[in-house]
Amino acid sequence: MGTAVTGIPVREGAQRKPIHLAAHFPGVNHNTVWSDPAARSQVEFDSFTYLARAAERARFDFFFLAEGLRLREHLGRIHDLDVVGRPDTFTVLAGLAAVTDRLGLAGTINTTFNEPFDVARQFATLDHLSDGRAAWNMVTSSDAFTGANFRRGGFLDHADRYQRADEFVTVAREFWDGWGRGDVVHRGPGFDVRGAAPLPRSPQGHPVLLQAGDSGEGRDFAAGRADAIFTRHGTLESGRAFYVDVKARAAGRGRNPEHLKVFPGAAAVVGDTPEEAADLARHIRRRQVGPQTALNFLEQVWGRSLQGFDPDGPLPDVEPVFDTRVVQGRVQHADPRAVVATYRERAEARGLSIRELVIELNTRPQFVGTPEQVADEIDTFIQADAADGFILVPHLTPTGLDAVFDRVVPILQERGAFRAEYEGDTLREHLGLPVPRLEDAARRTG
Ligand SMILES: Cc1cc2nc3c(=O)[nH]c(=O)nc-3n(C[C@H](O)[C@H](O)[C@H](O)COP(=O)(O)O)c2cc1C
């Protein structure tokens, strides 16, 4: 290992790791700037095709779709980030399988409200249709608001959701491995299932399994079950700490830690000069957090309407209340007073307005600079073991990663740091992951 300017050891020569890159379809998140005149539809197939084809031309590992099973609400209205709706994951990915050849296709599917048989069959189908490019991002969101979409409400205690997720994957694996081996029979606390596997084993054996969830239980679940983790730990320091933690958890379960890849989400802002990139990044942050979005954000914490306060003025001088009806489908703070106290301290110390504070609170890890600087940083993070790859999250649909595809990737390719051509056909091959062996499958019991 060598030592980067930061004093952090980085891999060199034969120790260097390949870079893996994924394109996040902007969908619904805080990064997306709806108001930009260049933003296009979140729903029309053209937008999905544009991003997927561009990512494939740049030889990205995979395309990534997040998921929300119920449109979020804010003060009784659909939340401003959700107003354009959310298409169904499998339908979109199946469509993309037809217009791409090598790009992995990752969908986020919830283990709390779905059934293992359905999900196993859907991913096996996608893996067959795409010749081995399917990936499942397993999430556990279990709030009653989302559950109402399924007539289940909050049927599962928050603490039990990873237990169900673990059993869910066990059953799904039994279906993926079960073709021609008699009925899958599973009796457990969460599922009582009997039936034949619906499809022959798919090209990847199992779809690539990703996990997104940061609690200790979430990390343990990933360490035992996942091939890759999608994480928010995207700074050099927090990324390295997270990386060490989850790789150790995987090794502790007898797994090869290299078979658990770490993918922080990150944005990239590219300019001709460092100053231009920094200006552009500032401009994008202000567009991402407009005056109304800033107030909405604080209303989630205050638990009450703050309309009438000036987003460019100081923090509201009223006290928070805990009211779960203000925001439905989003994380609630258990102790809003404590959160408000830290916000006040921070804003007063630095003279920040409401909007400035919210911009700071929501600033996610990002690479900002010239194409060379962004290429250098991405490579450094990976060789410093802060990540194995990045899921890049653009602010614009669907063109927001064009500068990365056109200006950053060619630099990484010229240096031999990122593939110039796909070497394999399947996503497991792109990521250097083994196909799960059939012999490892749990034997049928009946
Ligand atoms: C980086 C990241 C991305 C996530 N993306 C989604 C998503 O698209 N849809 C979803 O329902 N939950 C998503 N989640 C939520 C997780 O599934 C999980 O419900 C939540 O993080 C709480 O789990 P934890 O307590 O283990 O962190 C995401 C979580 C993380 C950390």
Coordinates of C-alpha atoms in Angstrom, one line a residue, residues 37-424:
P37 CA -36.3 23.1 -17.4
A38 CA -34.0 20.4 -18.6
A39 CA -35.6 17.8 -16.3
R40 CA -37.7 15.2 -18.2
S41 CA -40.4 12.7 -17.2
Q42 CA -39.9 10.4 -14.3
V43 CA -42.5 8.0 -15.7
E44 CA -42.0 7.7 -19.5
F45 CA -40.0 4.9 -20.8
D46 CA -37.8 7.3 -22.8
S47 CA -36.2 8.6 -19.6
F48 CA -35.3 5.1 -18.3
T49 CA -34.0 4.1 -21.7
Y50 CA -31.9 7.2 -22.0
L51 CA -30.1 6.7 -18.6
A52 CA -29.7 2.9 -19.0
R53 CA -28.3 3.1 -22.5
A54 CA -25.9 5.9 -21.6
A55 CA -24.8 3.9 -18.5
E56 CA -24.2 0.9 -20.7
R57 CA -22.2 2.8 -23.2
A58 CA -20.0 3.9 -20.3
R59 CA -19.7 0.3 -19.3
F60 CA -21.3 0.8 -15.9
D61 CA -22.0 -2.3 -13.7
F62 CA -25.6 -1.7 -13.1
F63 CA -28.7 0.6 -13.3
F64 CA -30.4 1.1 -10.0
L65 CA -34.1 1.8 -9.1
A66 CA -35.1 2.8 -5.5
E67 CA -38.6 2.1 -4.3
G68 CA -41.4 3.7 -2.3
L69 CA -44.5 1.7 -1.9
R70 CA -46.8 4.5 -0.9
L71 CA -46.5 8.1 -2.0
R72 CA -45.4 10.1 1.0
E73 CA -47.6 12.8 2.5
H74 CA -46.9 16.1 4.1
L75 CA -49.5 18.0 6.0
G76 CA -52.2 15.9 4.3
R77 CA -50.9 16.5 0.8
I78 CA -48.7 14.3 -1.4
H79 CA -45.1 15.2 -0.6
D80 CA -43.6 17.6 -3.0
L81 CA -40.9 15.1 -4.0
D82 CA -43.5 12.4 -4.8
V83 CA -45.9 14.4 -7.0
V84 CA -44.9 12.8 -10.2
G85 CA -45.6 9.3 -9.0
R86 CA -43.6 6.0 -8.9
P87 CA -43.8 3.4 -11.6
D88 CA -43.5 -0.3 -10.8
T89 CA -40.0 -1.7 -10.6
F90 CA -40.3 -5.0 -12.4
T91 CA -42.1 -3.6 -15.3
V92 CA -39.5 -0.9 -15.8
L93 CA -36.6 -3.3 -15.4
A94 CA -38.1 -5.9 -17.8
G95 CA -38.5 -3.1 -20.4
L96 CA -34.9 -2.1 -19.9
A97 CA -33.8 -5.7 -20.3
A98 CA -35.0 -5.5 -23.9
V99 CA -33.1 -2.3 -24.8
T100 CA -29.7 -3.1 -23.1
D101 CA -27.4 -6.1 -23.4
R102 CA -24.9 -6.1 -20.6
L103 CA -25.9 -3.6 -18.0
G104 CA -27.0 -5.0 -14.6
L105 CA -30.6 -4.2 -13.6
A106 CA -31.2 -3.6 -9.9
G107 CA -34.6 -3.1 -8.3
T108 CA -35.4 -2.3 -4.7
I109 CA -38.1 -4.7 -3.4
N110 CA -39.4 -4.7 0.2
T111 CA -39.3 -7.9 2.3
T112 CA -42.0 -6.7 4.7
F113 CA -45.0 -6.3 2.4
N114 CA -44.3 -8.8 -0.4
E115 CA -44.3 -12.6 -0.5
P116 CA -41.2 -14.7 -1.1
F117 CA -42.8 -16.8 -3.9
D118 CA -43.8 -13.8 -5.9
V119 CA -40.5 -12.0 -5.5
A120 CA -38.4 -15.1 -6.2
R121 CA -40.4 -15.7 -9.4
Q122 CA -40.2 -12.1 -10.5
F123 CA -36.4 -11.9 -10.0
A124 CA -35.9 -15.3 -11.6
T125 CA -38.0 -14.1 -14.6
L126 CA -35.9 -10.9 -14.8
D127 CA -32.7 -12.9 -14.6
H128 CA -33.8 -15.2 -17.4
L129 CA -35.1 -12.3 -19.6
S130 CA -31.9 -10.4 -19.2
D131 CA -29.5 -13.3 -19.5
G132 CA -28.2 -12.9 -16.0
R133 CA -28.4 -9.2 -15.1
A134 CA -30.9 -9.0 -12.3
A135 CA -30.2 -7.6 -8.8
W136 CA -32.4 -7.2 -5.8
N137 CA -31.9 -4.5 -3.3
M138 CA -33.6 -5.9 -0.2
V139 CA -35.2 -3.3 2.0
T140 CA -37.3 -3.7 5.1
S141 CA -39.3 -0.5 5.6
S142 CA -42.2 -1.5 7.8
D143 CA -44.2 1.6 8.8
A144 CA -48.0 1.3 9.1
F145 CA -48.6 4.1 6.7
T146 CA -46.9 2.1 3.9
G147 CA -48.5 -1.1 5.1
A148 CA -52.0 0.4 4.7
N149 CA -51.4 0.0 0.9
F150 CA -51.5 -3.7 1.5
R151 CA -54.3 -3.8 4.0
R152 CA -51.7 -5.0 6.5
G153 CA -50.9 -1.7 8.2
G154 CA -48.1 -1.9 10.8
F155 CA -48.4 -5.7 11.2
L156 CA -44.7 -6.2 11.9
D157 CA -42.9 -4.7 14.8
H158 CA -39.9 -2.6 13.7
A159 CA -37.6 -4.9 15.7
D160 CA -38.8 -8.0 13.8
R161 CA -38.4 -6.8 10.2
Y162 CA -34.9 -8.3 9.7
Q163 CA -36.0 -11.6 11.1
R164 CA -38.7 -11.7 8.5
A165 CA -36.2 -10.5 5.8
D166 CA -33.9 -13.3 6.7
E167 CA -36.6 -15.9 6.4
F168 CA -37.9 -14.3 3.3
V169 CA -34.5 -14.7 1.5
T170 CA -34.3 -18.3 2.8
V171 CA -37.6 -19.1 1.1
A172 CA -36.7 -17.2 -2.0
R173 CA -33.5 -19.1 -2.3
E174 CA -35.3 -22.4 -1.9
F175 CA -37.5 -21.4 -4.9
W176 CA -34.5 -20.3 -7.0
D177 CA -32.7 -23.6 -6.3
G178 CA -35.7 -25.8 -6.3
W179 CA -36.4 -26.6 -9.9
G180 CA -36.9 -30.3 -10.5
R181 CA -36.2 -31.1 -6.8
G182 CA -39.8 -31.7 -5.6
D183 CA -41.8 -29.2 -3.6
V184 CA -40.2 -26.4 -1.7
V185 CA -41.5 -26.9 1.9
H186 CA -40.8 -24.2 4.4
R187 CA -42.3 -23.9 7.9
G188 CA -41.1 -21.0 10.0
P189 CA -42.3 -18.2 12.2
G190 CA -43.0 -15.9 9.3
F191 CA -43.8 -18.2 6.4
D192 CA -45.6 -21.5 5.9
V193 CA -45.0 -22.3 2.3
R194 CA -45.3 -25.4 0.1
G195 CA -45.1 -25.5 -3.7
A196 CA -42.9 -26.3 -6.7
A197 CA -40.2 -23.9 -7.9
P198 CA -41.8 -22.0 -10.8
L199 CA -38.8 -21.7 -13.1
P200 CA -35.5 -23.4 -13.9
R201 CA -32.5 -22.0 -12.2
S202 CA -31.7 -18.6 -13.7
P203 CA -28.3 -17.7 -15.4
Q204 CA -26.9 -16.1 -12.2
G205 CA -28.3 -18.8 -9.9
H206 CA -29.6 -16.1 -7.7
P207 CA -30.0 -12.4 -8.6
V208 CA -27.2 -10.3 -7.1
L209 CA -28.5 -9.4 -3.6
L210 CA -28.0 -5.9 -2.4
Q211 CA -29.0 -4.5 1.0
A212 CA -29.7 -1.0 2.2
G213 CA -30.2 -0.4 5.9
D214 CA -27.7 0.8 8.5
S215 CA -28.7 -0.5 11.9
G216 CA -26.6 -3.3 13.5
E217 CA -29.3 -5.8 12.5
G218 CA -29.3 -4.4 9.0
R219 CA -25.5 -4.7 8.7
D220 CA -25.6 -8.3 10.1
F221 CA -28.3 -9.2 7.6
A222 CA -26.2 -7.8 4.8
A223 CA -23.1 -9.6 6.1
G224 CA -24.9 -12.9 6.1
R225 CA -27.0 -12.6 3.0
A226 CA -26.1 -9.9 0.6
D227 CA -23.6 -9.6 -2.2
A228 CA -23.4 -5.8 -1.9
I229 CA -24.5 -3.0 0.4
F230 CA -25.9 0.4 -0.6
T231 CA -24.9 2.8 2.1
R232 CA -24.9 6.5 3.0
H233 CA -21.4 6.3 4.4
G234 CA -19.8 8.1 1.5
T235 CA -17.0 10.3 3.1
L236 CA -13.5 8.9 3.2
E237 CA -13.6 8.5 7.0
S238 CA -17.1 7.2 7.5
G239 CA -16.7 5.0 4.4
R240 CA -13.6 3.4 5.7
A241 CA -15.1 2.7 9.1
F242 CA -18.3 1.3 7.5
Y243 CA -16.2 -0.8 5.1
V244 CA -14.1 -2.3 7.9
D245 CA -17.2 -3.0 10.0
V246 CA -19.2 -4.8 7.4
K247 CA -16.3 -6.8 5.9
A248 CA -15.5 -8.0 9.4
R249 CA -19.1 -9.0 10.0
A250 CA -19.0 -11.0 6.7
A251 CA -15.7 -12.7 7.6
G252 CA -17.2 -13.5 11.0
R253 CA -19.9 -15.5 9.2
G254 CA -17.3 -17.5 7.4
R255 CA -17.7 -15.5 4.1
N256 CA -15.0 -14.2 1.9
P257 CA -15.3 -10.4 2.6
E258 CA -14.5 -9.7 -1.1
H259 CA -17.8 -11.2 -1.9
L260 CA -19.6 -8.4 0.0
K261 CA -19.2 -5.2 -2.1
V262 CA -19.6 -1.8 -0.5
F263 CA -21.4 0.9 -2.6
P264 CA -22.0 4.3 -1.1
G265 CA -24.4 6.6 -2.9
A266 CA -22.7 9.7 -4.2
A267 CA -23.3 12.7 -6.5
A268 CA -20.7 14.1 -8.9
V269 CA -20.5 17.7 -10.2
V270 CA -18.1 18.3 -13.0
G271 CA -16.8 21.6 -14.3
D272 CA -14.0 22.9 -16.6
T273 CA -12.2 24.4 -13.6
P274 CA -12.4 23.6 -9.8
E275 CA -14.1 27.0 -9.3
E276 CA -16.7 26.4 -11.9
A277 CA -17.5 23.0 -10.5
A278 CA -17.8 24.4 -7.0
D279 CA -20.2 27.2 -8.3
L280 CA -22.2 24.6 -10.1
A281 CA -22.4 22.4 -6.9
R282 CA -23.6 25.4 -4.9
H283 CA -26.2 26.3 -7.6
I284 CA -27.5 22.7 -7.6
R285 CA -27.8 22.6 -3.8
R286 CA -29.9 25.7 -3.8
R287 CA -32.1 24.3 -6.5
Q288 CA -32.4 21.0 -4.6
V289 CA -33.5 22.8 -1.5
G290 CA -35.9 25.6 -2.6
P291 CA -37.7 27.8 0.0
Q292 CA -40.7 25.5 0.2
T293 CA -38.6 22.3 0.5
A294 CA -36.6 23.9 3.3
L295 CA -39.8 24.7 5.3
N296 CA -41.2 21.2 4.5
F297 CA -38.0 19.7 5.9
L298 CA -38.3 21.6 9.2
E299 CA -42.0 20.8 9.4
Q300 CA -41.1 17.1 9.6
V301 CA -39.0 17.8 12.6
W302 CA -41.2 20.4 14.3
G303 CA -44.3 18.3 13.7
R304 CA -46.4 21.4 12.9
S305 CA -47.0 23.8 10.1
L306 CA -44.3 26.4 9.8
Q307 CA -45.9 28.2 6.8
G308 CA -45.4 31.9 7.4
F309 CA -41.8 31.7 8.6
D310 CA -39.3 33.2 6.1
P311 CA -37.1 30.5 4.7
D312 CA -34.3 33.1 4.4
G313 CA -34.7 34.1 8.0
P314 CA -33.8 32.6 11.3
L315 CA -35.1 29.2 12.6
P316 CA -38.7 29.2 13.9
D317 CA -39.0 30.4 17.5
V318 CA -41.8 28.0 18.3
E319 CA -41.4 24.7 20.0
P320 CA -41.8 21.3 18.2
V321 CA -44.6 18.9 18.8
F322 CA -44.6 15.2 18.1
D323 CA -47.4 14.6 15.6
T324 CA -47.0 11.6 13.3
R325 CA -49.7 12.9 11.0
V326 CA -47.6 15.7 9.6
V327 CA -45.4 13.4 7.6
Q328 CA -46.5 10.0 6.5
G329 CA -44.1 7.4 5.1
R330 CA -40.9 9.1 6.2
V331 CA -38.6 8.6 9.2
Q332 CA -39.8 10.4 12.4
H333 CA -37.5 11.7 15.1
A334 CA -38.3 10.1 18.5
D335 CA -37.2 13.2 20.3
P336 CA -37.8 16.3 18.2
R337 CA -36.9 18.7 21.0
A338 CA -33.3 17.4 21.1
V339 CA -33.0 17.6 17.3
V340 CA -34.4 21.1 17.3
A341 CA -31.9 22.1 20.0
T342 CA -28.9 20.9 17.9
Y343 CA -30.3 22.7 14.8
R344 CA -30.6 26.0 16.8
E345 CA -27.1 25.7 18.1
R346 CA -25.7 25.1 14.7
A347 CA -27.7 27.9 13.0
E348 CA -27.0 30.4 15.7
A349 CA -23.3 29.7 15.8
R350 CA -22.9 30.3 12.1
G351 CA -25.7 32.7 11.4
L352 CA -27.5 30.3 9.1
S353 CA -31.0 30.9 7.7
I354 CA -33.6 28.1 7.6
R355 CA -32.7 27.3 4.0
E356 CA -29.0 27.5 4.5
L357 CA -29.2 25.1 7.5
V358 CA -31.4 22.6 5.5
I359 CA -28.9 22.8 2.6
E360 CA -26.1 21.8 5.0
L361 CA -28.1 19.1 6.7
N362 CA -29.0 17.5 3.3
T363 CA -25.6 17.8 1.6
R364 CA -24.7 14.3 0.7
P365 CA -21.3 13.0 -0.2
Q366 CA -20.3 14.3 -3.5
F367 CA -17.3 14.6 -5.9
V368 CA -16.9 18.1 -7.1
G369 CA -14.2 19.2 -9.5
T370 CA -12.7 18.9 -13.0
P371 CA -13.1 15.5 -14.8
E372 CA -9.5 14.7 -13.7
Q373 CA -10.2 15.6 -10.0
V374 CA -13.5 13.6 -9.9
A375 CA -11.8 10.6 -11.5
D376 CA -8.9 10.8 -9.0
E377 CA -11.2 11.0 -6.1
I378 CA -13.4 8.1 -7.1
D379 CA -10.3 6.0 -7.6
T380 CA -8.7 7.1 -4.3
F381 CA -11.8 6.3 -2.3
I382 CA -11.8 2.8 -3.8
Q383 CA -8.1 2.2 -3.4
A384 CA -8.3 3.5 0.2
D385 CA -11.0 0.9 1.0
A386 CA -13.7 3.5 1.7
A387 CA -15.8 1.7 -1.0
D388 CA -15.7 -1.0 -3.7
G389 CA -17.8 1.1 -6.0
F390 CA -20.4 4.0 -6.1
I391 CA -24.0 4.3 -6.9
L392 CA -24.0 7.7 -8.6
V393 CA -27.1 9.7 -7.9
P394 CA -27.8 12.5 -10.4
H395 CA -29.8 15.7 -9.8
L396 CA -31.5 15.7 -13.2
T397 CA -33.7 13.1 -14.9
P398 CA -32.4 11.5 -17.1
T399 CA -29.3 13.5 -18.2
G400 CA -27.7 14.2 -14.8
L401 CA -24.9 11.7 -15.2
D402 CA -23.9 12.7 -18.8
A403 CA -20.8 14.6 -17.6
V404 CA -19.6 11.5 -15.7
F405 CA -20.2 9.2 -18.6
D406 CA -18.6 11.6 -21.2
R407 CA -15.8 13.2 -19.2
V408 CA -14.9 11.2 -16.1
V409 CA -15.3 7.6 -17.2
P410 CA -12.9 8.0 -20.3
I411 CA -10.2 9.2 -17.9
L412 CA -10.6 6.2 -15.6
Q413 CA -10.7 3.9 -18.7
E414 CA -7.5 5.5 -20.2
R415 CA -5.8 4.8 -16.8
G416 CA -7.0 1.2 -16.8
A417 CA -8.8 1.9 -13.6
F418 CA -12.2 1.2 -15.0
R419 CA -13.2 -1.4 -17.7
A420 CA -13.2 -0.2 -21.3
E421 CA -15.2 -3.2 -22.4
Y422 CA -17.4 -5.6 -20.5
E423 CA -15.5 -8.8 -19.9
G424 CA -18.4 -11.0 -18.8

